[in-house]
Structures are given as C-alpha cells and as structure tokens.
Short mmCIF file of C-alpha atoms and ligand atoms in Angstrom, two decimals:
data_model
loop_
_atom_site.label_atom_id
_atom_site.label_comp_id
_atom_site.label_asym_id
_atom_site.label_seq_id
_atom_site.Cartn_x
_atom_site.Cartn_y
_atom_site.Cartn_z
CA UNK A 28 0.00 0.00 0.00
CA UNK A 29 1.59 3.36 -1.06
CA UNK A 30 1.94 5.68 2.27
CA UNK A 31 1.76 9.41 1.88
CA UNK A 32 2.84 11.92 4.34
CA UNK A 33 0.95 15.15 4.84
CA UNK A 34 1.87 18.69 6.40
CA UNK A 35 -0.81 21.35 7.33
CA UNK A 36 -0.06 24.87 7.45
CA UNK A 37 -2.50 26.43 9.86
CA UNK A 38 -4.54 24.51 12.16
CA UNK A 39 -7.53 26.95 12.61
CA UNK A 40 -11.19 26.12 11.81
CA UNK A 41 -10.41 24.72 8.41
CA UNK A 42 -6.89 23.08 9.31
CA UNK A 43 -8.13 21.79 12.31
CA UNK A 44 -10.95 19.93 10.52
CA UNK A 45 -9.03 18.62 8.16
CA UNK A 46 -6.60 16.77 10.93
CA UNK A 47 -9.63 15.43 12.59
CA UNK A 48 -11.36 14.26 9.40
CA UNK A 49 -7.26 12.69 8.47
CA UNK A 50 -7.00 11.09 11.95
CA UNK A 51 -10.44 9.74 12.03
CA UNK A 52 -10.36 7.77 8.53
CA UNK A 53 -6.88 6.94 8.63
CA UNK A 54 -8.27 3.18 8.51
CA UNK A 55 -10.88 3.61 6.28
CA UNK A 56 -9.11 5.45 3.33
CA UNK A 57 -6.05 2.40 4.11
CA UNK A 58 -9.70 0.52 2.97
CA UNK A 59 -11.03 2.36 0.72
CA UNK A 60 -8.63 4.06 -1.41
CA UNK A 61 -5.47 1.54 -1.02
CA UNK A 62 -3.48 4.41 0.49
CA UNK A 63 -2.43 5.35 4.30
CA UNK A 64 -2.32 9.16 4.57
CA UNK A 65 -0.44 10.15 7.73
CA UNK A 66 -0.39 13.74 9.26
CA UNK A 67 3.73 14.16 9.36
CA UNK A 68 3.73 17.98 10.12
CA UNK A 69 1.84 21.28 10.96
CA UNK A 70 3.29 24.48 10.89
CA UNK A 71 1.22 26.29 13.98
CA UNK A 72 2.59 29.10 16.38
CA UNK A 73 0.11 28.10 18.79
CA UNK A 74 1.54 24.96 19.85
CA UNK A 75 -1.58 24.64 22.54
CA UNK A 76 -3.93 24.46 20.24
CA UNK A 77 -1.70 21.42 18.15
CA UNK A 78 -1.66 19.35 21.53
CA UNK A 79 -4.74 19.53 22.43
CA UNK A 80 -5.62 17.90 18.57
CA UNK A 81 -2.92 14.99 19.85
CA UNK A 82 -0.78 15.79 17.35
CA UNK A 83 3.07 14.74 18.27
CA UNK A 84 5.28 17.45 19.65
CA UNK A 85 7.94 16.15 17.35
CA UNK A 86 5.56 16.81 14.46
CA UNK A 87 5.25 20.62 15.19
CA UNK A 88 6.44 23.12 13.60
CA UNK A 89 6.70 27.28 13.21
CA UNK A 90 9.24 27.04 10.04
CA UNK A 91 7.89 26.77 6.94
CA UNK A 92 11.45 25.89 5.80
CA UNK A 93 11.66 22.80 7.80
CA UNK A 94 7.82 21.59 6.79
CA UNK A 95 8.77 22.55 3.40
CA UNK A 96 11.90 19.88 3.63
CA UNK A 97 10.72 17.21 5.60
CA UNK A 98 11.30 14.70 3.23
CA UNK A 99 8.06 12.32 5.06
CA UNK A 100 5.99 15.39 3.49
CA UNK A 101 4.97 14.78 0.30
CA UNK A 102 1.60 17.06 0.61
CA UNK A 103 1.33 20.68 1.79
CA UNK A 104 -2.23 22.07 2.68
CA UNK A 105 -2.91 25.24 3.29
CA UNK A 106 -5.75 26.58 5.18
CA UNK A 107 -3.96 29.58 6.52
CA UNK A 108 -6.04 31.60 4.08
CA UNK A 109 -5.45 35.62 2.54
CA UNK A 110 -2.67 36.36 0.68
CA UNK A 111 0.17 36.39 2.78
CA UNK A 112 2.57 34.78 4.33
CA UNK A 113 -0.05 31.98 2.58
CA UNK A 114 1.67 32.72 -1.08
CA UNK A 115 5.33 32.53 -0.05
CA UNK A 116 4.68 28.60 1.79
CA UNK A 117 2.89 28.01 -1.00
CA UNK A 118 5.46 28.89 -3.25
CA UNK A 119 8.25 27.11 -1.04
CA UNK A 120 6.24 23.99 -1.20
CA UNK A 121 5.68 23.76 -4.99
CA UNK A 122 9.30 24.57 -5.35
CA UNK A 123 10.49 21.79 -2.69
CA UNK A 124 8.24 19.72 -5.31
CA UNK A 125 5.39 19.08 -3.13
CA UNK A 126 1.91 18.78 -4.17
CA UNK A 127 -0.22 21.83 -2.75
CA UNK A 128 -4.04 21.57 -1.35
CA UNK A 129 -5.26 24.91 -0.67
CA UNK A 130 -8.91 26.45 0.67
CA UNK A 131 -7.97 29.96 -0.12
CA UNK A 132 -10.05 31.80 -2.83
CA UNK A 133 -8.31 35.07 -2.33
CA UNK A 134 -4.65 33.71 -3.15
CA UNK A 135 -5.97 31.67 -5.87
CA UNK A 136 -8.36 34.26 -7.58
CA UNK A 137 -5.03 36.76 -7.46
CA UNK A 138 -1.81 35.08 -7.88
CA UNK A 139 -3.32 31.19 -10.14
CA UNK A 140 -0.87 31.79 -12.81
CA UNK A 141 1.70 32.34 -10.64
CA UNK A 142 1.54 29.25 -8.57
CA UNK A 143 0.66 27.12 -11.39
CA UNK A 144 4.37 27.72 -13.16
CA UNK A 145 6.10 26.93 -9.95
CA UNK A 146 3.94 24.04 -9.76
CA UNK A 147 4.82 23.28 -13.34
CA UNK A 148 8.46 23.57 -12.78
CA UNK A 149 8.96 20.98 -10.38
CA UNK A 150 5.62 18.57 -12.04
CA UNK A 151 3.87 19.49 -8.47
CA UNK A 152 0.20 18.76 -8.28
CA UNK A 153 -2.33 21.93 -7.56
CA UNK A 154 -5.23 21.63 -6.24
CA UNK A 155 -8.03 23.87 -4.80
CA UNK A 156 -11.51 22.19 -4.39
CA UNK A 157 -12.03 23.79 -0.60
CA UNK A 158 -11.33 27.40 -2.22
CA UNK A 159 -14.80 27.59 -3.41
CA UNK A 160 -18.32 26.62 -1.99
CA UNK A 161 -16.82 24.59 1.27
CA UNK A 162 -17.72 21.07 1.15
CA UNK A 163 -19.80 21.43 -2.50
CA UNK A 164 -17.82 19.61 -4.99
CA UNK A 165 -17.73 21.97 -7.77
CA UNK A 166 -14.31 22.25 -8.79
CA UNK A 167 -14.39 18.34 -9.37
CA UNK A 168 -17.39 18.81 -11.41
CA UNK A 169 -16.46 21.28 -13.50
CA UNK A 170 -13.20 19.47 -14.06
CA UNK A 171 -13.76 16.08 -14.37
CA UNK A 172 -17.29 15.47 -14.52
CA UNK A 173 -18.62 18.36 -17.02
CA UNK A 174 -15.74 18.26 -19.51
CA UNK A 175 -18.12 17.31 -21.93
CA UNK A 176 -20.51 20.15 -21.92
CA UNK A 177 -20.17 23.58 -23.01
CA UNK A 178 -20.92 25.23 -20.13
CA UNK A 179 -22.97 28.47 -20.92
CA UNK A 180 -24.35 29.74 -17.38
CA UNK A 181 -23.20 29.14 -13.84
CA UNK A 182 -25.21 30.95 -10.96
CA UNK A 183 -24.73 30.35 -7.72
CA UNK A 184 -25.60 31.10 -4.17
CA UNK A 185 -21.66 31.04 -2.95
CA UNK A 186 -21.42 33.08 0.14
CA UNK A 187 -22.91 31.33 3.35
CA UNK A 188 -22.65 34.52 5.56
CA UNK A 189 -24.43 36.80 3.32
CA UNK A 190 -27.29 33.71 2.43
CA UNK A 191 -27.66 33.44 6.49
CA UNK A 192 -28.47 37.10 6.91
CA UNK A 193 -30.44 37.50 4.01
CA UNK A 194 -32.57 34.36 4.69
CA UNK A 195 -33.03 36.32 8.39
CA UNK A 196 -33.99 39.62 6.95
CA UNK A 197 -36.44 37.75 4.97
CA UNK A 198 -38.06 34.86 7.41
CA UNK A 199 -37.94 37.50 10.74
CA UNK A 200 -39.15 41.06 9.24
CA UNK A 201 -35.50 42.09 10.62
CA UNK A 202 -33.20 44.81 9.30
CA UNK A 203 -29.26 44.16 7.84
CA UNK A 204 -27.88 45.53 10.64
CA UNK A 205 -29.37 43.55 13.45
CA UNK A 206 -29.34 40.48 11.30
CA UNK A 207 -25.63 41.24 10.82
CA UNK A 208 -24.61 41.41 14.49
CA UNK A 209 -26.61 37.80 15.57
CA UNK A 210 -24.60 36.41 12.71
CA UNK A 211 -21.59 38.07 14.38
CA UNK A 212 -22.36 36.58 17.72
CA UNK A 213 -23.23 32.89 16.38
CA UNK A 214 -19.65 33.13 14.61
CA UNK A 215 -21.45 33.25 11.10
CA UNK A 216 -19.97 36.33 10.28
CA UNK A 217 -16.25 37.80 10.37
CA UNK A 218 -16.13 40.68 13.33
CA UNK A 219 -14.71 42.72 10.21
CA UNK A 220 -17.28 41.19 7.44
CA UNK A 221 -16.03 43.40 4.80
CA UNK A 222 -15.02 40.36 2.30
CA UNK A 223 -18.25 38.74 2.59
CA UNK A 224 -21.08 41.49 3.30
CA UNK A 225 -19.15 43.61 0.80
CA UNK A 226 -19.08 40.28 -1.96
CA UNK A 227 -15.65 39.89 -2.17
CA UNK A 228 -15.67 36.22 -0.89
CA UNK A 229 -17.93 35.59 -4.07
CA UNK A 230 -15.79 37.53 -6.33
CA UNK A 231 -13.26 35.68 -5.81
CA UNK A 232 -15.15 32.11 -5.99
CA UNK A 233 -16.81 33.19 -9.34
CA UNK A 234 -13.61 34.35 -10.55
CA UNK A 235 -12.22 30.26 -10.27
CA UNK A 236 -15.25 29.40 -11.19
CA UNK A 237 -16.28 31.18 -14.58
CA UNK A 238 -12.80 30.87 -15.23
CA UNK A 239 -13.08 26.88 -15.36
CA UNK A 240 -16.27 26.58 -16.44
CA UNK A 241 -15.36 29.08 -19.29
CA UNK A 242 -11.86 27.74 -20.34
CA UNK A 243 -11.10 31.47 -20.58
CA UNK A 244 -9.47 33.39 -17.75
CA UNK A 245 -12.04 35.16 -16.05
CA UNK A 246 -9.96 38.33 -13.55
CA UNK A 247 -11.14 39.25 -10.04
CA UNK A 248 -11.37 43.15 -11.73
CA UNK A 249 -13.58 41.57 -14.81
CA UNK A 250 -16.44 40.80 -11.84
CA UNK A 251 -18.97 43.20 -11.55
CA UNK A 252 -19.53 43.37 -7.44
CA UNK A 253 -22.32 44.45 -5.49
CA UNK A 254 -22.42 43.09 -1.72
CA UNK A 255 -25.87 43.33 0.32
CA UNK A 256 -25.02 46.22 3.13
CA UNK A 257 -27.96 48.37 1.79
CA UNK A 258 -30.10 45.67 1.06
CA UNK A 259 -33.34 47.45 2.61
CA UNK A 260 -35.91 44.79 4.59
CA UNK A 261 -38.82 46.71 2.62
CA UNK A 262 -37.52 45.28 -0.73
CA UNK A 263 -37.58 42.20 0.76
CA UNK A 264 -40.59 42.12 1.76
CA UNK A 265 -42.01 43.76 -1.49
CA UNK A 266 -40.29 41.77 -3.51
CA UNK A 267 -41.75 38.87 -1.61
CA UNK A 268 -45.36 40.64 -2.74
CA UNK A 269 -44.43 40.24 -6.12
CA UNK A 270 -43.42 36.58 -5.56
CA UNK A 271 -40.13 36.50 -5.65
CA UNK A 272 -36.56 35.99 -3.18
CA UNK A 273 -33.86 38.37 -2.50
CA UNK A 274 -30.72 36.50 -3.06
CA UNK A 275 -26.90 37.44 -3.38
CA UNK A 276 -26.06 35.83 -6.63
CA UNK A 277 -22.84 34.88 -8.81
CA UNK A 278 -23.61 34.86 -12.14
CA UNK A 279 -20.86 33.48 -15.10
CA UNK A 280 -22.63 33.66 -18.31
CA UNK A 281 -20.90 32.57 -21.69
CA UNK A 282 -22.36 33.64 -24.69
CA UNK A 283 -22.20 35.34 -28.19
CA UNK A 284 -20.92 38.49 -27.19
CA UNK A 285 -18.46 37.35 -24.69
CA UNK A 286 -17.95 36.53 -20.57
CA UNK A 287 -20.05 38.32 -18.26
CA UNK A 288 -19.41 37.64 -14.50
CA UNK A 289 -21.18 39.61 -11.70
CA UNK A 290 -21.95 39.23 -8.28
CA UNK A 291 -24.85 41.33 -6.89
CA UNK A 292 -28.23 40.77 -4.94
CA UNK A 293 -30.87 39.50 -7.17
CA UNK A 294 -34.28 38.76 -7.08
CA UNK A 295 -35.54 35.15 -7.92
CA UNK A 296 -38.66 33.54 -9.01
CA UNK A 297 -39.73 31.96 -5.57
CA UNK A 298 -39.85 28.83 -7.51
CA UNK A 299 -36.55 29.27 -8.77
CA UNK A 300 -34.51 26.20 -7.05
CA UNK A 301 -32.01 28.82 -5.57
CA UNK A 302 -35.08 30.63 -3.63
CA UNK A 303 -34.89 28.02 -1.72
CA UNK A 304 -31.77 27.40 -0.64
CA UNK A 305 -31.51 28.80 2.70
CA UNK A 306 -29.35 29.95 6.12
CA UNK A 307 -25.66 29.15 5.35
CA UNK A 308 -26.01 26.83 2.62
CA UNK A 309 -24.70 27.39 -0.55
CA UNK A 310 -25.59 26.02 -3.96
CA UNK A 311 -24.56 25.91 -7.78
CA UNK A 312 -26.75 25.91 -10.33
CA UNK A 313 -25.12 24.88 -13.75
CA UNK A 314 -26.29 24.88 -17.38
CA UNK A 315 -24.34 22.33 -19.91
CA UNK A 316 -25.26 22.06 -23.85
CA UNK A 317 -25.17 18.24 -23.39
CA UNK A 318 -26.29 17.58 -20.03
CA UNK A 319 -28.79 20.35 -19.20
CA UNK A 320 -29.46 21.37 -16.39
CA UNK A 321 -28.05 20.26 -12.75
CA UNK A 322 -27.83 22.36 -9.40
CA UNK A 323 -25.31 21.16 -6.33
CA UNK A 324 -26.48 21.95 -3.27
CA UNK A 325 -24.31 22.09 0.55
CA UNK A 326 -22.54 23.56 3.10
CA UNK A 327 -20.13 25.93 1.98
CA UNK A 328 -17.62 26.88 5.10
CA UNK A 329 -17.49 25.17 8.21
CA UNK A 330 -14.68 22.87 9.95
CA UNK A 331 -16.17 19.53 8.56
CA UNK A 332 -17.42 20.85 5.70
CA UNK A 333 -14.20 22.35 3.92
CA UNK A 334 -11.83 20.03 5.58
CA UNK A 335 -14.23 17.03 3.38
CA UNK A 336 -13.28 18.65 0.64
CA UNK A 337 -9.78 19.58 1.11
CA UNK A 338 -9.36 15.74 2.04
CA UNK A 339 -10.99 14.78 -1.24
CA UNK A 340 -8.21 16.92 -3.09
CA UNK A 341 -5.21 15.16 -0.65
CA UNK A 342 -7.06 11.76 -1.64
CA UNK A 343 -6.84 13.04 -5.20
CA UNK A 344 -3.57 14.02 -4.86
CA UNK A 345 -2.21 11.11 -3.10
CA UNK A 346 -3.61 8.26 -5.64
CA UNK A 347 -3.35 10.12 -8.87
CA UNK A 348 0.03 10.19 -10.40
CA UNK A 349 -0.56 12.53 -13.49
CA UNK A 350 -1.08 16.24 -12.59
CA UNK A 351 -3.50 18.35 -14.25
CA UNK A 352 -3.12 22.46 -15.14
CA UNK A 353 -5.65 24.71 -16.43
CA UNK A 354 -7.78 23.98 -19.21
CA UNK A 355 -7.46 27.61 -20.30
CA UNK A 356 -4.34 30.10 -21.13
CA UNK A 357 -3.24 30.65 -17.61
CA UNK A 358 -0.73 33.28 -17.98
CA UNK A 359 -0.55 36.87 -16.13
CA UNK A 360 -2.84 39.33 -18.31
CA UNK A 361 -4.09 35.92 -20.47
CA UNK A 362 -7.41 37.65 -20.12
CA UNK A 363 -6.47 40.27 -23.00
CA UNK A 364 -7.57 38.12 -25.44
CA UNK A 365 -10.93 37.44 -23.98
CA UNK A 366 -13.98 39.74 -24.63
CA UNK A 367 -16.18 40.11 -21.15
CA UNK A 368 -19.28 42.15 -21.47
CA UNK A 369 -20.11 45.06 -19.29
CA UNK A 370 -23.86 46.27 -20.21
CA UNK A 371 -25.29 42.71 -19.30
CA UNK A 372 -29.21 42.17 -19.94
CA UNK A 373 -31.00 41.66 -16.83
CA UNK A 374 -35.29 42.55 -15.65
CA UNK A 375 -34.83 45.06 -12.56
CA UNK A 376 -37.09 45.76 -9.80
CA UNK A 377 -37.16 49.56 -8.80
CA UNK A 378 -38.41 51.06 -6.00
CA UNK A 379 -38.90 54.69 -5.56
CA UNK A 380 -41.22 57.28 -3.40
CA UNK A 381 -43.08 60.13 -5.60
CA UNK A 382 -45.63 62.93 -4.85
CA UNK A 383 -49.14 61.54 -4.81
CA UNK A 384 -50.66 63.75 -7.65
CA UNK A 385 -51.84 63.00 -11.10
CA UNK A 386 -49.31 62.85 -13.77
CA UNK A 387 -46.26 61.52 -11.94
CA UNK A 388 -46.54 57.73 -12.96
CA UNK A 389 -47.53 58.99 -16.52
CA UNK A 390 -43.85 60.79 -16.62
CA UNK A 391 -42.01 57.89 -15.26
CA UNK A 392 -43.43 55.06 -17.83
CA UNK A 393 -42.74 57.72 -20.39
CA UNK A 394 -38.91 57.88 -19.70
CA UNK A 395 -39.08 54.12 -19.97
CA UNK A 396 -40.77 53.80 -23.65
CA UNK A 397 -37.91 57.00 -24.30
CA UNK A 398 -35.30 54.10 -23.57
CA UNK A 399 -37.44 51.47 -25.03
CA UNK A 400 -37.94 49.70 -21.55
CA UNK A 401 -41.02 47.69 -20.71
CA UNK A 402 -42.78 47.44 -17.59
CA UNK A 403 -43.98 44.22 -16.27
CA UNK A 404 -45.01 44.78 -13.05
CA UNK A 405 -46.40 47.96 -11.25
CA UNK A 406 -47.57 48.44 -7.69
CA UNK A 407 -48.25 51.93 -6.20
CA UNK A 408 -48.47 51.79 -1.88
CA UNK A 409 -51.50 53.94 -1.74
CA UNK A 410 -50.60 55.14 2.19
CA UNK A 411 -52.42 58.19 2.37
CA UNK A 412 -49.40 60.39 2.87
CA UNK A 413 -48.03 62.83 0.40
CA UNK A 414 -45.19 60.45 -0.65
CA UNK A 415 -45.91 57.16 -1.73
CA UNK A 416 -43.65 53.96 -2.36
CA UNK A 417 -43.74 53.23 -5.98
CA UNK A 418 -42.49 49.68 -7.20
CA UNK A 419 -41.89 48.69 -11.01
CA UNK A 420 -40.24 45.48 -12.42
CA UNK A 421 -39.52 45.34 -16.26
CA UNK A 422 -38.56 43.45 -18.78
CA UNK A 423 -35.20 42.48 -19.64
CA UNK A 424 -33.23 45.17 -20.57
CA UNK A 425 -29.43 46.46 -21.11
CA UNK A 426 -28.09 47.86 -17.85
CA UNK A 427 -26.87 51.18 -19.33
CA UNK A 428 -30.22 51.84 -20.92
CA UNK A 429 -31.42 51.18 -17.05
CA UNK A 430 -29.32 53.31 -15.22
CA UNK A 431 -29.97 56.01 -17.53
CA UNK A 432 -33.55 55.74 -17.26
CA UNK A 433 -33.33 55.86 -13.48
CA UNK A 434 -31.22 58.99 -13.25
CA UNK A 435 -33.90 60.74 -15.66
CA UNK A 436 -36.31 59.81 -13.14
CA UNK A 437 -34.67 60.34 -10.02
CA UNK A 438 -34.46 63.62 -11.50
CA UNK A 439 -38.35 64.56 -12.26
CA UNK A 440 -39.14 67.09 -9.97
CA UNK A 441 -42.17 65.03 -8.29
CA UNK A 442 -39.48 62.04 -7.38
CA UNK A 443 -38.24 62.43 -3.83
CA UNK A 444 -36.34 59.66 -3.87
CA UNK A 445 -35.16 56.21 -6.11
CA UNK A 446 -34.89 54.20 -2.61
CA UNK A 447 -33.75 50.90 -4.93
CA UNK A 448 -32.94 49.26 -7.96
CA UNK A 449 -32.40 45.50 -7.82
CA UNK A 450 -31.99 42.81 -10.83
CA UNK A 451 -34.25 40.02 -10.85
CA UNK A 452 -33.45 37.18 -12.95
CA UNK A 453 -35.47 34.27 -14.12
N1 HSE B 15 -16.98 33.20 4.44
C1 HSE B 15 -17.43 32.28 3.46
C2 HSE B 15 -18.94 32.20 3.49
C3 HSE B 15 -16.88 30.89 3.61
O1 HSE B 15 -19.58 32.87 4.29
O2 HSE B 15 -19.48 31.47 2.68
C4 HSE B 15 -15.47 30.80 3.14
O3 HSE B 15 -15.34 31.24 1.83
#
C-alpha cells in the first residue's frame, strides 16, 4: 500500500478539521482508497492548540522551511487563508516539489498563474476544491465530470454569511444591521465582514469558477460586485409581494458576445430552485449544452465541511500520479484576449417614493418607452401620505439603458427619492 505523508499549514477552523477528518479515517481510506495518509507535520505558532488535537510534539512546527523539507511530506495544505505569508509557503512547497491543497479563494483568484508555473516547474500537483463553496464539490465537477458540456451559465448562491443574513432579513421582518450582528455573535460572520457582506468572498469564488467553467481566464477586476449592506428589509418584503426571493447571486454567463461575470443581490422567481436554498447553505446551479441542467447543493464553510473537501483533493492528490493544469491560457494578463461584457441584460425591480398627484406615474413610464424599456409589473403603496412607495419590475433590458432611465427619473421634480434598484433574474 503506497503511504503518503501530509503537512498542514495552519490549524484553525479549516486546518483543524481537516486533521480530525485525516485522523479519524486513517483506517478507512487504508480501505477504501489503497493508500495510508499520515499527518507528518503542521506548521502552527500556537503549539496549545496542536496538543490539544494529539498531534506529536515532534511533528510541530513554526518554520515553513523545515515543513517545506521534511522529506516524510509529500503534501502541503494550506488553510492559513489571505494572501500572505499563505503565497510565499505556498510557493516554497511547490518549489520543494510538493503537491499543494489549498482552501484559499483570495490567493488563488489573485496570484493562479503564478503558482501554477512553480507548480509546473517541479511537475507538483495543484489543487483547490475547498477554495470555493466549502464542502460542495464543484471544482471536481467542472473538471472532471462536465468536460463534456459547453458550459454556458453558472449561478450560484456562494457566500454562506451573506445567504444566512439574508434568509433572516427575509423569514424574521428584521433589518441588515441587526441580522448582521446575531450572525456576528453565532460566529457566522467575520467581526470585520467586509469580504463577505461587501461580496468579495464571491468575487473571488466566481472568478475560479467562470474561469473553469469558461476555459477562458475570467480576472477578479472583470467581476462586476455588489455586496448586500444596503439591502433594505422593505424590498424584501415587497419583492416577496411580487413573488419572488432576495438573493446574493454569482452569475458566469458565456455567450455570443463574450464573458459576463457579476456578483450582486438579485431577485428570484420563488420557484426558482435557488429561492430556496436557505441559512448558510450554498448552492450551484449549472447549465451544460449536453447535459442540461443540474444544481449542487451544501454547506459551503465550516470545519467539517471544507476540511471534506480539502481531504478529497489530498485523496486526489495522493492516488493520482498525473497532474493536471488549467484547461485555459493561464498566464498573467491571459485575459487580453478574452472579450467580457459590461452592459449585461438583466429585468430590474425599482423602487422609488413620488408625490401623490396626477401625472407623476404617466412621466415615469414615459422615460421608460424614451429608452425602449417595458414594464412588467407595477404596484403603487397607496398610504395616504403625500409620498408614496412606488415599485416597477420590467422586462429584460441592457443595464446602461437602465441606469440612464433611473437617473432621468430620479431627476423629475415630483421624485423624492429612487430608494432601490435590484436585478431580478429568471
Ligand atoms: N466566508 C465564506 C462564506 C466561507 O460565508 O461562505 C469561506 O469562503
């Protein structure tokens, strides 16, 4: 049986998860997979927290020089997550020839080309399954089990913390910020929650993600981002009127006119599979010219969760000799020669508080026809006051065209306010 020695750089939720899942099923991948995966190393400055895991003293380490060399290692993960010191160990590893297993989006998303020619260099194998949607295996998918599709759209609920909070603002009545500092408390969200309220976490997942399901290199600063910290609970709940979900979607779409990869809260049809995918769980949603149409749904963060699939990539790594690279051109700026479009098609839902007097809806549906936009839905809050809510959803149309609308009528003179304007797809 071929034995395989593993070091883990970090042992915090992630790391930690993955020792316990490696200690636990030592016997049962020996069983299973014809290979016996030991835990040689972990580089950890708190050596507390390694003890109390029962890992060895002797196995303990706070020099990524010595992990690097330990010639028992012959897999590095890295759960340490951001961008550094994460991209200099992983860089030492794949130059020491090691095969890497890494959870982090951000380092991935940034620097992919950059660790893929060290990797290449030495014949190291790569491999990132954790970085995006936890314990969901998409990357697998994508890789080895879609290869035979062209894959045209990917959407995807693939941030747990913002999914949590939003399913709260919805189920409870409650507003962001309260919502936001439960999560906080429960340990959903970050005590700085910038990179996921903000949508940076899914920026940097759709980024791997377009990018594979795309063969085309898809750049973190080719993602349209919008995160959910003005999400207002009245959409929600008016949007809920109109049947529909408030979500925080990734969308990759492929088509004629090029990539287009955004991240921004949407609106779905309530009977939209994604509506109901609730809390902290994440899900993919995937359409392929051969196979249709198929949706993965699970946990995307957690200790169990993410260490299942980092395990799945050291199992991978461990009983596979070839190695496989990118099935796109993978080089710094590769994106140059790949046309992304910017003034997507999408329906919107707008919200937006007017006078109550005669002739102010009348002025509003005529800046739409101006830029040829069609109204589906209309629904005026008659609240006896002088300002009234007004909510309109159209029909698909090109964002520019939208936002120019909108300014036209946030500047008619009976328009207090445009509160909201918030794309719904189907
Ligand atoms: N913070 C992420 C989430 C998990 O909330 O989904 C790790 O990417």
């Amino acid at each position: 049986m071929k034995s395989v020695g593993v070091a883990i750089l970090g042992l915090g939720v992630v790391g930690s998860g993955t020792y316990k899942i490696l200690r636990d099923h030592r016997e049962f991948y020996k069983e299973t997979q014809d290979v016996d995966i030991s835990v040689e190393s972990v580089l950890e400055i708190n050596k507390q927290k390694a003890l109390a895991l029962g890992i060895e003293e002797s196995r303990i380490s706070d020099n990524i020089a010595e992990v690097v060399s330990n010639p028992n290692v012959d897999i590095v993960v890295e759960v340490i997550g951001g961008v550094e010191p994460a991209r200099t160990f992983v860089l030492a590893a794949l130059h020491s020839g090691k095969s890497v297993v890494t959870s982090n989006k951000e380092l991935f998303c940034k620097y992919w080309h950059e660790l893929e020619r060290a990797a290449k260099r030495t014949n190291a194998g790569l491999y990132f399954e954790a970085s995006c949607v936890g314990g969901v295996p998409i990357i697998r998918t994508l890789i080895d089990g879609m290869q035979a599709n062209h894959i045209r759209t990917l959407k995807g609920i693939i941030n747990g913390t913002t999914n949590y909070i939003l399913t709260r603002m919805a189920k409870e009545g409650l507003g962001y910020q309260e919502v936001l500092k439960d999560a906080q408390a429960l340990g959903y969200a970050e005590a700085n929650p910038a990179a996921d309220v903000e949508g940076y976490d899914a920026a940097y997942k759709l980024s791997i993600l377009s990018s594979l399901a795309f063969h085309k290199k898809v750049p973190l600063d080719k993602i349209y981002r919008e995160g959910i910290t003005s999400v207002d609970r009245k959409d929600i709940k008016y949007g809920a009127e109109l049947g529909y979900t408030l979500k925080l979607l990734a969308i990759g779409k492929n088509g004629e006119e090029g990539i287009e990869a955004r991240v921004h809260p949407a609106f779905v049809k309530n009977k939209h599979p994604l509506a109901s995918v609730n809390g902290s769980f994440n899900a993919v949603y995937l359409q392929g010219d051969s196979v249709g149409d198929i949706m993965l749904y699970g946990r995307g963060a957690g200790d169990m969760p993410t260490g299942s699939a980092i395990v799945s990539d050291v199992i991978y790594a461990a009983t596979h000799s070839d190695v496989k690279y990118s099935t796109f051109k993978n080089s710094a700026g590769a994106e140059k020669g790949v046309r992304f479009v910017n003034d997507f098609r999408s329906r919107y839902y707008i919200r937006f508080t007017a006078r109550d007097k005669a002739g102010v809806l009348a002025k509003v549906a005529g800046i739409f026809a101006k830029f040829n936009i069609s109204i589906v839905d209309l629904i005026q809050k008659g609240e006896e006051q002088d300002n009234v809510p007004i909510i309109l959803v159209t029909h698909e149309t090109g964002e520019m065209s939208l936002r120019r609308a909108v300014e036209k009528i946030r500047a008619l003179e009976d328009v207090v306010e445009v509160n909201s304007v918030i794309r719904v797809e189907d």
